[in-house]
């Protein structure tokens, strides 16, 4: 397993490399993460840099109703194809970034802990095997939602608007390669209290099929991120609360909601 990270250099600029979580060091790489990447020979202490979202996606795609337990609870029909929406690229947020709702918005803000797929190469009209091979690695996503915006107009559910506010898409802290997605669990703690804890194996449409079906409708490019949907336990956050999305092998994505004095 390899853990890829992006980071802000203390003197300015950004870099990327592989994290040795045991040693607490980052092996800096040259080139491109999704192309020809090679160790530069430089090593940095993990604690000496600020981790950024490990990828800057060209497309940030989210899924709805993709877990059986939640579909059963809500009475939603089991989908045969991905029910998807787009989050604005400007919704991207970093590990330890602040989640700050728009000043004009005073409604409920939900966390949604999810497994994220990171595409590693161009993918168009792919079968499931080809699509699975196009997945570079896995990350953690908090698909933050302004719930009151979603149904603000009864004639038009506003998925993209509700999920695209600046900072409503924390991603990270790493991209893990070599993990078995079906063996993972997504756990979300709010102020230290676990609120979500569900197995990725409960996914209705699995990763390879998600990518294959999406690739029939749009060309997926290296760096695109697909959030696989959430399960039961997504709840509102209040100002000052800390939300932590943990997936073993990937790490903990920790963010604070702005406010709270």
PDB file of C-alpha atoms in Angstrom:
ATOM      1  CA  UNK A   1       0.000   0.000   0.000  1.00  0.00           C
ATOM      2  CA  UNK A   2       1.200   3.505  -0.856  1.00  0.00           C
ATOM      3  CA  UNK A   3      -0.092   6.738   0.694  1.00  0.00           C
ATOM      4  CA  UNK A   4       0.109   9.769  -1.574  1.00  0.00           C
ATOM      5  CA  UNK A   5      -0.118  13.282  -0.152  1.00  0.00           C
ATOM      6  CA  UNK A   6       0.071  16.911  -1.275  1.00  0.00           C
ATOM      7  CA  UNK A   7       1.517  19.530   0.995  1.00  0.00           C
ATOM      8  CA  UNK A   8       2.256  23.229   1.316  1.00  0.00           C
ATOM      9  CA  UNK A   9       5.949  24.013   1.578  1.00  0.00           C
ATOM     10  CA  UNK A  10       6.876  26.280   4.502  1.00  0.00           C
ATOM     11  CA  UNK A  11       8.560  28.734   2.141  1.00  0.00           C
ATOM     12  CA  UNK A  12       5.737  28.749  -0.387  1.00  0.00           C
ATOM     13  CA  UNK A  13       4.587  26.484  -3.163  1.00  0.00           C
ATOM     14  CA  UNK A  14       3.263  22.941  -3.012  1.00  0.00           C
ATOM     15  CA  UNK A  15       4.694  19.488  -3.385  1.00  0.00           C
ATOM     16  CA  UNK A  16       3.621  15.861  -3.385  1.00  0.00           C
ATOM     17  CA  UNK A  17       5.016  12.550  -2.350  1.00  0.00           C
ATOM     18  CA  UNK A  18       4.481   9.362  -0.399  1.00  0.00           C
ATOM     19  CA  UNK A  19       3.844   9.276   3.330  1.00  0.00           C
ATOM     20  CA  UNK A  20       5.521   6.813   5.672  1.00  0.00           C
ATOM     21  CA  UNK A  21       2.982   6.971   8.476  1.00  0.00           C
ATOM     22  CA  UNK A  22       5.156   4.917  10.824  1.00  0.00           C
ATOM     23  CA  UNK A  23       8.273   7.045  10.412  1.00  0.00           C
ATOM     24  CA  UNK A  24       6.300  10.277  10.078  1.00  0.00           C
ATOM     25  CA  UNK A  25       8.139  11.316   6.913  1.00  0.00           C
ATOM     26  CA  UNK A  26       7.209  12.272   3.363  1.00  0.00           C
ATOM     27  CA  UNK A  27       9.343  11.126   0.436  1.00  0.00           C
ATOM     28  CA  UNK A  28       9.040  14.071  -1.952  1.00  0.00           C
ATOM     29  CA  UNK A  29       8.484  13.200  -5.616  1.00  0.00           C
ATOM     30  CA  UNK A  30       9.109  14.988  -8.897  1.00  0.00           C
ATOM     31  CA  UNK A  31       6.913  14.748 -11.973  1.00  0.00           C
ATOM     32  CA  UNK A  32       3.179  14.154 -11.821  1.00  0.00           C
ATOM     33  CA  UNK A  33       1.262  12.044  -9.338  1.00  0.00           C
ATOM     34  CA  UNK A  34      -0.879  10.566 -12.124  1.00  0.00           C
ATOM     35  CA  UNK A  35       1.950  10.274 -14.612  1.00  0.00           C
ATOM     36  CA  UNK A  36       5.692   9.800 -14.327  1.00  0.00           C
ATOM     37  CA  UNK A  37       6.468  10.368 -10.662  1.00  0.00           C
ATOM     38  CA  UNK A  38       9.844   9.577  -9.129  1.00  0.00           C
ATOM     39  CA  UNK A  39      11.423  10.214  -5.715  1.00  0.00           C
ATOM     40  CA  UNK A  40      13.482  13.400  -5.693  1.00  0.00           C
ATOM     41  CA  UNK A  41      15.644  12.224  -2.803  1.00  0.00           C
ATOM     42  CA  UNK A  42      14.232  14.875  -0.479  1.00  0.00           C
ATOM     43  CA  UNK A  43      12.488  13.749   2.721  1.00  0.00           C
ATOM     44  CA  UNK A  44      10.386  15.986   4.948  1.00  0.00           C
ATOM     45  CA  UNK A  45       9.034  15.436   8.441  1.00  0.00           C
ATOM     46  CA  UNK A  46       5.266  15.067   8.204  1.00  0.00           C
ATOM     47  CA  UNK A  47       4.796  17.513  11.093  1.00  0.00           C
ATOM     48  CA  UNK A  48       6.840  20.196   9.314  1.00  0.00           C
ATOM     49  CA  UNK A  49       4.317  20.711   6.497  1.00  0.00           C
ATOM     50  CA  UNK A  50       0.620  21.383   6.091  1.00  0.00           C
ATOM     51  CA  UNK A  51      -1.214  18.633   4.264  1.00  0.00           C
ATOM     52  CA  UNK A  52      -3.482  19.778   1.449  1.00  0.00           C
ATOM     53  CA  UNK A  53      -6.281  17.927  -0.270  1.00  0.00           C
ATOM     54  CA  UNK A  54      -4.258  15.157  -1.953  1.00  0.00           C
ATOM     55  CA  UNK A  55      -5.808  15.901  -5.359  1.00  0.00           C
ATOM     56  CA  UNK A  56      -7.260  18.924  -7.144  1.00  0.00           C
ATOM     57  CA  UNK A  57     -10.072  17.367  -9.179  1.00  0.00           C
ATOM     58  CA  UNK A  58     -11.126  18.509 -12.592  1.00  0.00           C
ATOM     59  CA  UNK A  59     -14.521  17.005 -11.807  1.00  0.00           C
ATOM     60  CA  UNK A  60     -15.866  16.440  -8.290  1.00  0.00           C
ATOM     61  CA  UNK A  61     -18.742  13.974  -8.565  1.00  0.00           C
ATOM     62  CA  UNK A  62     -21.028  12.788  -5.772  1.00  0.00           C
ATOM     63  CA  UNK A  63     -23.512   9.921  -5.550  1.00  0.00           C
ATOM     64  CA  UNK A  64     -26.850   9.750  -3.785  1.00  0.00           C
ATOM     65  CA  UNK A  65     -28.651   6.633  -2.473  1.00  0.00           C
ATOM     66  CA  UNK A  66     -25.823   4.147  -2.958  1.00  0.00           C
ATOM     67  CA  UNK A  67     -26.006   2.208   0.334  1.00  0.00           C
ATOM     68  CA  UNK A  68     -28.561  -0.472   1.085  1.00  0.00           C
ATOM     69  CA  UNK A  69     -29.003   0.306   4.784  1.00  0.00           C
ATOM     70  CA  UNK A  70     -29.852   3.943   4.117  1.00  0.00           C
ATOM     71  CA  UNK A  71     -32.116   3.076   1.178  1.00  0.00           C
ATOM     72  CA  UNK A  72     -33.994   0.636   3.409  1.00  0.00           C
ATOM     73  CA  UNK A  73     -34.347   3.242   6.155  1.00  0.00           C
ATOM     74  CA  UNK A  74     -35.625   5.956   3.818  1.00  0.00           C
ATOM     75  CA  UNK A  75     -37.698   3.694   1.580  1.00  0.00           C
ATOM     76  CA  UNK A  76     -35.773   4.787  -1.508  1.00  0.00           C
ATOM     77  CA  UNK A  77     -35.741   2.488  -4.526  1.00  0.00           C
ATOM     78  CA  UNK A  78     -32.544   0.568  -5.253  1.00  0.00           C
ATOM     79  CA  UNK A  79     -30.891   2.325  -8.222  1.00  0.00           C
ATOM     80  CA  UNK A  80     -29.512   0.460 -11.218  1.00  0.00           C
ATOM     81  CA  UNK A  81     -27.318   3.353 -12.338  1.00  0.00           C
ATOM     82  CA  UNK A  82     -25.473   6.016 -10.327  1.00  0.00           C
ATOM     83  CA  UNK A  83     -27.639   8.895  -9.123  1.00  0.00           C
ATOM     84  CA  UNK A  84     -25.042  11.615  -9.373  1.00  0.00           C
ATOM     85  CA  UNK A  85     -24.463  15.333  -9.047  1.00  0.00           C
ATOM     86  CA  UNK A  86     -21.500  17.670  -9.411  1.00  0.00           C
ATOM     87  CA  UNK A  87     -19.849  19.654  -6.645  1.00  0.00           C
ATOM     88  CA  UNK A  88     -18.124  22.864  -7.723  1.00  0.00           C
ATOM     89  CA  UNK A  89     -14.328  22.620  -7.827  1.00  0.00           C
ATOM     90  CA  UNK A  90     -14.265  25.588  -5.448  1.00  0.00           C
ATOM     91  CA  UNK A  91     -15.945  23.425  -2.794  1.00  0.00           C
ATOM     92  CA  UNK A  92     -12.629  21.572  -2.342  1.00  0.00           C
ATOM     93  CA  UNK A  93     -11.291  21.791   1.204  1.00  0.00           C
ATOM     94  CA  UNK A  94      -8.172  20.474   2.905  1.00  0.00           C
ATOM     95  CA  UNK A  95      -7.530  18.257   5.903  1.00  0.00           C
ATOM     96  CA  UNK A  96      -7.804  20.562   8.949  1.00  0.00           C
ATOM     97  CA  UNK A  97      -9.566  23.171   6.787  1.00  0.00           C
ATOM     98  CA  UNK A  98     -12.455  25.187   8.222  1.00  0.00           C
ATOM     99  CA  UNK A  99     -15.972  24.510   6.942  1.00  0.00           C
ATOM    100  CA  UNK A 100     -17.557  27.952   6.673  1.00  0.00           C
ATOM    101  CA  UNK A 101     -21.127  28.229   5.340  1.00  0.00           C
ATOM    102  CA  UNK A 102     -21.958  31.310   3.258  1.00  0.00           C
ATOM    103  CA  UNK A 103     -22.666  34.362   5.390  1.00  0.00           C
ATOM    104  CA  UNK A 104     -26.149  34.543   3.881  1.00  0.00           C
ATOM    105  CA  UNK A 105     -27.007  30.963   4.908  1.00  0.00           C
ATOM    106  CA  UNK A 106     -28.359  30.215   8.387  1.00  0.00           C
ATOM    107  CA  UNK A 107     -29.878  26.773   7.802  1.00  0.00           C
ATOM    108  CA  UNK A 108     -28.725  23.245   8.630  1.00  0.00           C
ATOM    109  CA  UNK A 109     -25.304  22.026   7.490  1.00  0.00           C
ATOM    110  CA  UNK A 110     -24.849  18.243   7.307  1.00  0.00           C
ATOM    111  CA  UNK A 111     -21.681  16.162   7.286  1.00  0.00           C
ATOM    112  CA  UNK A 112     -21.655  13.057   5.074  1.00  0.00           C
ATOM    113  CA  UNK A 113     -18.626  10.799   5.445  1.00  0.00           C
ATOM    114  CA  UNK A 114     -17.844   8.915   2.239  1.00  0.00           C
ATOM    115  CA  UNK A 115     -15.296   6.797   0.430  1.00  0.00           C
ATOM    116  CA  UNK A 116     -13.776   8.688  -2.503  1.00  0.00           C
ATOM    117  CA  UNK A 117     -12.414   7.227  -5.737  1.00  0.00           C
ATOM    118  CA  UNK A 118      -9.542   9.048  -7.446  1.00  0.00           C
ATOM    119  CA  UNK A 119      -9.252   8.464 -11.175  1.00  0.00           C
ATOM    120  CA  UNK A 120      -5.720   7.887 -12.439  1.00  0.00           C
ATOM    121  CA  UNK A 121      -6.096   8.045 -16.218  1.00  0.00           C
ATOM    122  CA  UNK A 122      -8.556   9.006 -18.934  1.00  0.00           C
ATOM    123  CA  UNK A 123     -11.552   6.705 -18.938  1.00  0.00           C
ATOM    124  CA  UNK A 124     -14.300   6.685 -21.607  1.00  0.00           C
ATOM    125  CA  UNK A 125     -16.879   3.961 -22.413  1.00  0.00           C
ATOM    126  CA  UNK A 126     -14.966   1.541 -20.174  1.00  0.00           C
ATOM    127  CA  UNK A 127     -16.123  -1.906 -19.138  1.00  0.00           C
ATOM    128  CA  UNK A 128     -15.951  -2.721 -15.425  1.00  0.00           C
ATOM    129  CA  UNK A 129     -12.491  -4.260 -15.554  1.00  0.00           C
ATOM    130  CA  UNK A 130     -11.054  -1.291 -17.455  1.00  0.00           C
ATOM    131  CA  UNK A 131     -12.860   1.114 -15.122  1.00  0.00           C
ATOM    132  CA  UNK A 132     -11.507  -0.584 -12.020  1.00  0.00           C
ATOM    133  CA  UNK A 133      -7.988  -0.335 -13.457  1.00  0.00           C
ATOM    134  CA  UNK A 134      -8.517   3.391 -14.031  1.00  0.00           C
ATOM    135  CA  UNK A 135      -8.995   3.993 -10.287  1.00  0.00           C
ATOM    136  CA  UNK A 136      -5.676   5.299  -8.985  1.00  0.00           C
ATOM    137  CA  UNK A 137      -6.577   5.021  -5.307  1.00  0.00           C
ATOM    138  CA  UNK A 138      -9.008   5.710  -2.505  1.00  0.00           C
ATOM    139  CA  UNK A 139      -9.491   8.712  -0.243  1.00  0.00           C
ATOM    140  CA  UNK A 140     -11.930  10.064   2.332  1.00  0.00           C
ATOM    141  CA  UNK A 141     -14.519  12.731   1.530  1.00  0.00           C
ATOM    142  CA  UNK A 142     -16.865  14.819   3.648  1.00  0.00           C
ATOM    143  CA  UNK A 143     -19.701  15.696   1.265  1.00  0.00           C
ATOM    144  CA  UNK A 144     -20.952  18.693   3.257  1.00  0.00           C
ATOM    145  CA  UNK A 145     -24.523  19.754   2.432  1.00  0.00           C
ATOM    146  CA  UNK A 146     -26.535  22.926   3.018  1.00  0.00           C
ATOM    147  CA  UNK A 147     -29.739  20.980   3.647  1.00  0.00           C
ATOM    148  CA  UNK A 148     -32.141  23.918   3.525  1.00  0.00           C
ATOM    149  CA  UNK A 149     -30.902  24.909   0.065  1.00  0.00           C
ATOM    150  CA  UNK A 150     -31.579  21.463  -1.340  1.00  0.00           C
ATOM    151  CA  UNK A 151     -35.353  21.832  -1.186  1.00  0.00           C
ATOM    152  CA  UNK A 152     -35.590  25.622  -1.089  1.00  0.00           C
ATOM    153  CA  UNK A 153     -37.573  25.539  -4.345  1.00  0.00           C
ATOM    154  CA  UNK A 154     -40.173  22.724  -4.327  1.00  0.00           C
ATOM    155  CA  UNK A 155     -40.114  22.584  -8.116  1.00  0.00           C
ATOM    156  CA  UNK A 156     -36.368  21.999  -8.448  1.00  0.00           C
ATOM    157  CA  UNK A 157     -34.134  20.070  -5.999  1.00  0.00           C
ATOM    158  CA  UNK A 158     -30.852  22.002  -5.940  1.00  0.00           C
ATOM    159  CA  UNK A 159     -28.243  19.295  -5.409  1.00  0.00           C
ATOM    160  CA  UNK A 160     -25.292  21.154  -6.919  1.00  0.00           C
ATOM    161  CA  UNK A 161     -26.103  24.383  -5.072  1.00  0.00           C
ATOM    162  CA  UNK A 162     -26.566  22.669  -1.712  1.00  0.00           C
ATOM    163  CA  UNK A 163     -23.244  20.844  -2.003  1.00  0.00           C
ATOM    164  CA  UNK A 164     -21.060  23.393  -3.799  1.00  0.00           C
ATOM    165  CA  UNK A 165     -20.562  26.148  -1.238  1.00  0.00           C
ATOM    166  CA  UNK A 166     -16.916  27.093  -0.810  1.00  0.00           C
ATOM    167  CA  UNK A 167     -15.165  24.571   1.444  1.00  0.00           C
ATOM    168  CA  UNK A 168     -18.022  22.038   1.385  1.00  0.00           C
ATOM    169  CA  UNK A 169     -15.778  19.299  -0.040  1.00  0.00           C
ATOM    170  CA  UNK A 170     -12.990  18.266   2.342  1.00  0.00           C
ATOM    171  CA  UNK A 171     -10.839  15.491   0.834  1.00  0.00           C
ATOM    172  CA  UNK A 172      -7.935  13.490   2.259  1.00  0.00           C
ATOM    173  CA  UNK A 173      -5.673  13.272   4.105  1.00  0.00           C
ATOM    174  CA  UNK A 174      -4.145  10.741   1.675  1.00  0.00           C
ATOM    175  CA  UNK A 175      -4.836   8.765  -1.457  1.00  0.00           C
ATOM    176  CA  UNK A 176      -4.213   5.115  -0.641  1.00  0.00           C
ATOM    177  CA  UNK A 177      -3.319   2.634  -3.363  1.00  0.00           C
ATOM    178  CA  UNK A 178      -3.591  -1.111  -2.918  1.00  0.00           C
ATOM    179  CA  UNK A 179      -6.555  -1.113  -0.527  1.00  0.00           C
ATOM    180  CA  UNK A 180      -9.535  -3.471  -0.863  1.00  0.00           C
ATOM    181  CA  UNK A 181     -12.490  -1.087  -0.857  1.00  0.00           C
ATOM    182  CA  UNK A 182     -14.910  -3.826   0.212  1.00  0.00           C
ATOM    183  CA  UNK A 183     -12.979  -4.407   3.454  1.00  0.00           C
ATOM    184  CA  UNK A 184     -13.168  -0.756   4.547  1.00  0.00           C
ATOM    185  CA  UNK A 185     -15.479   1.058   6.941  1.00  0.00           C
ATOM    186  CA  UNK A 186     -16.341   4.744   7.006  1.00  0.00           C
ATOM    187  CA  UNK A 187     -16.487   6.175  10.512  1.00  0.00           C
ATOM    188  CA  UNK A 188     -17.497   9.751  11.307  1.00  0.00           C
ATOM    189  CA  UNK A 189     -17.103  11.308  14.750  1.00  0.00           C
ATOM    190  CA  UNK A 190     -18.667  14.607  15.738  1.00  0.00           C
ATOM    191  CA  UNK A 191     -16.846  16.185  18.697  1.00  0.00           C
ATOM    192  CA  UNK A 192     -15.395  12.742  19.404  1.00  0.00           C
ATOM    193  CA  UNK A 193     -18.725  10.908  19.383  1.00  0.00           C
ATOM    194  CA  UNK A 194     -19.100   8.345  16.578  1.00  0.00           C
ATOM    195  CA  UNK A 195     -22.178   9.117  14.492  1.00  0.00           C
ATOM    196  CA  UNK A 196     -21.519   7.131  11.332  1.00  0.00           C
ATOM    197  CA  UNK A 197     -19.888   3.712  11.158  1.00  0.00           C
ATOM    198  CA  UNK A 198     -20.789   1.666   8.105  1.00  0.00           C
ATOM    199  CA  UNK A 199     -19.147  -0.899   5.805  1.00  0.00           C
ATOM    200  CA  UNK A 200     -18.261   0.009   2.248  1.00  0.00           C
ATOM    201  CA  UNK A 201     -19.333  -3.521   1.267  1.00  0.00           C
ATOM    202  CA  UNK A 202     -22.954  -2.323   1.704  1.00  0.00           C
ATOM    203  CA  UNK A 203     -22.526  -0.210  -1.449  1.00  0.00           C
ATOM    204  CA  UNK A 204     -25.257  -0.810  -4.024  1.00  0.00           C
ATOM    205  CA  UNK A 205     -23.185   0.079  -7.087  1.00  0.00           C
ATOM    206  CA  UNK A 206     -19.517  -0.851  -6.487  1.00  0.00           C
ATOM    207  CA  UNK A 207     -16.560   1.305  -7.568  1.00  0.00           C
ATOM    208  CA  UNK A 208     -15.712  -0.432 -10.840  1.00  0.00           C
ATOM    209  CA  UNK A 209     -19.311  -0.276 -11.993  1.00  0.00           C
ATOM    210  CA  UNK A 210     -19.674   3.350 -10.857  1.00  0.00           C
ATOM    211  CA  UNK A 211     -16.709   4.389 -12.982  1.00  0.00           C
ATOM    212  CA  UNK A 212     -17.799   2.259 -15.935  1.00  0.00           C
ATOM    213  CA  UNK A 213     -21.347   3.670 -15.996  1.00  0.00           C
ATOM    214  CA  UNK A 214     -20.204   7.261 -15.502  1.00  0.00           C
ATOM    215  CA  UNK A 215     -17.646   6.860 -18.297  1.00  0.00           C
ATOM    216  CA  UNK A 216     -20.476   6.117 -20.730  1.00  0.00           C
ATOM    217  CA  UNK A 217     -21.860   9.612 -20.110  1.00  0.00           C
ATOM    218  CA  UNK A 218     -18.719  11.694 -19.557  1.00  0.00           C
ATOM    219  CA  UNK A 219     -15.015  11.308 -20.094  1.00  0.00           C
ATOM    220  CA  UNK A 220     -13.293  10.852 -16.741  1.00  0.00           C
ATOM    221  CA  UNK A 221      -9.817  12.316 -16.443  1.00  0.00           C
ATOM    222  CA  UNK A 222      -6.853  11.730 -14.142  1.00  0.00           C
ATOM    223  CA  UNK A 223      -7.494  13.498 -10.852  1.00  0.00           C
ATOM    224  CA  UNK A 224     -11.283  13.390 -11.001  1.00  0.00           C
ATOM    225  CA  UNK A 225     -12.867  12.469  -7.656  1.00  0.00           C
ATOM    226  CA  UNK A 226     -16.040  10.423  -7.182  1.00  0.00           C
ATOM    227  CA  UNK A 227     -17.624  10.351  -3.710  1.00  0.00           C
ATOM    228  CA  UNK A 228     -19.434   7.014  -3.451  1.00  0.00           C
ATOM    229  CA  UNK A 229     -22.366   8.197  -1.326  1.00  0.00           C
ATOM    230  CA  UNK A 230     -23.069   7.936   2.377  1.00  0.00           C
ATOM    231  CA  UNK A 231     -25.077   5.686   4.689  1.00  0.00           C
ATOM    232  CA  UNK A 232     -27.059   6.195   7.888  1.00  0.00           C
ATOM    233  CA  UNK A 233     -26.038   8.694  10.558  1.00  0.00           C
ATOM    234  CA  UNK A 234     -25.533  11.929   8.614  1.00  0.00           C
ATOM    235  CA  UNK A 235     -26.591  14.748  10.940  1.00  0.00           C
ATOM    236  CA  UNK A 236     -26.350  18.544  11.188  1.00  0.00           C
ATOM    237  CA  UNK A 237     -23.239  20.233  12.551  1.00  0.00           C
ATOM    238  CA  UNK A 238     -23.190  23.321  14.737  1.00  0.00           C
ATOM    239  CA  UNK A 239     -20.589  26.091  14.758  1.00  0.00           C
ATOM    240  CA  UNK A 240     -17.399  25.095  16.561  1.00  0.00           C
ATOM    241  CA  UNK A 241     -17.943  21.362  16.136  1.00  0.00           C
ATOM    242  CA  UNK A 242     -15.116  19.092  14.971  1.00  0.00           C
ATOM    243  CA  UNK A 243     -16.009  16.462  12.374  1.00  0.00           C
ATOM    244  CA  UNK A 244     -13.599  13.588  11.694  1.00  0.00           C
ATOM    245  CA  UNK A 245     -14.008  11.134   8.817  1.00  0.00           C
ATOM    246  CA  UNK A 246     -11.817   8.081   9.400  1.00  0.00           C
ATOM    247  CA  UNK A 247     -11.153   5.226   6.989  1.00  0.00           C
ATOM    248  CA  UNK A 248      -8.524   2.754   8.169  1.00  0.00           C
ATOM    249  CA  UNK A 249      -5.560   2.771   5.799  1.00  0.00           C
ATOM    250  CA  UNK A 250      -6.413   6.240   4.472  1.00  0.00           C
ATOM    251  CA  UNK A 251      -6.376   8.202   7.712  1.00  0.00           C
ATOM    252  CA  UNK A 252      -8.572  10.792   9.379  1.00  0.00           C
ATOM    253  CA  UNK A 253      -9.995  13.809   7.579  1.00  0.00           C
ATOM    254  CA  UNK A 254     -10.516  16.403  10.310  1.00  0.00           C
ATOM    255  CA  UNK A 255     -12.361  19.693   9.889  1.00  0.00           C
ATOM    256  CA  UNK A 256     -13.967  22.297  12.114  1.00  0.00           C
ATOM    257  CA  UNK A 257     -17.185  24.168  11.378  1.00  0.00           C
ATOM    258  CA  UNK A 258     -16.678  27.912  11.610  1.00  0.00           C
ATOM    259  CA  UNK A 259     -18.134  29.859  14.517  1.00  0.00           C
ATOM    260  CA  UNK A 260     -18.851  28.813  18.059  1.00  0.00           C
ATOM    261  CA  UNK A 261     -17.316  31.856  19.706  1.00  0.00           C
TER     262      UNK A 261
END
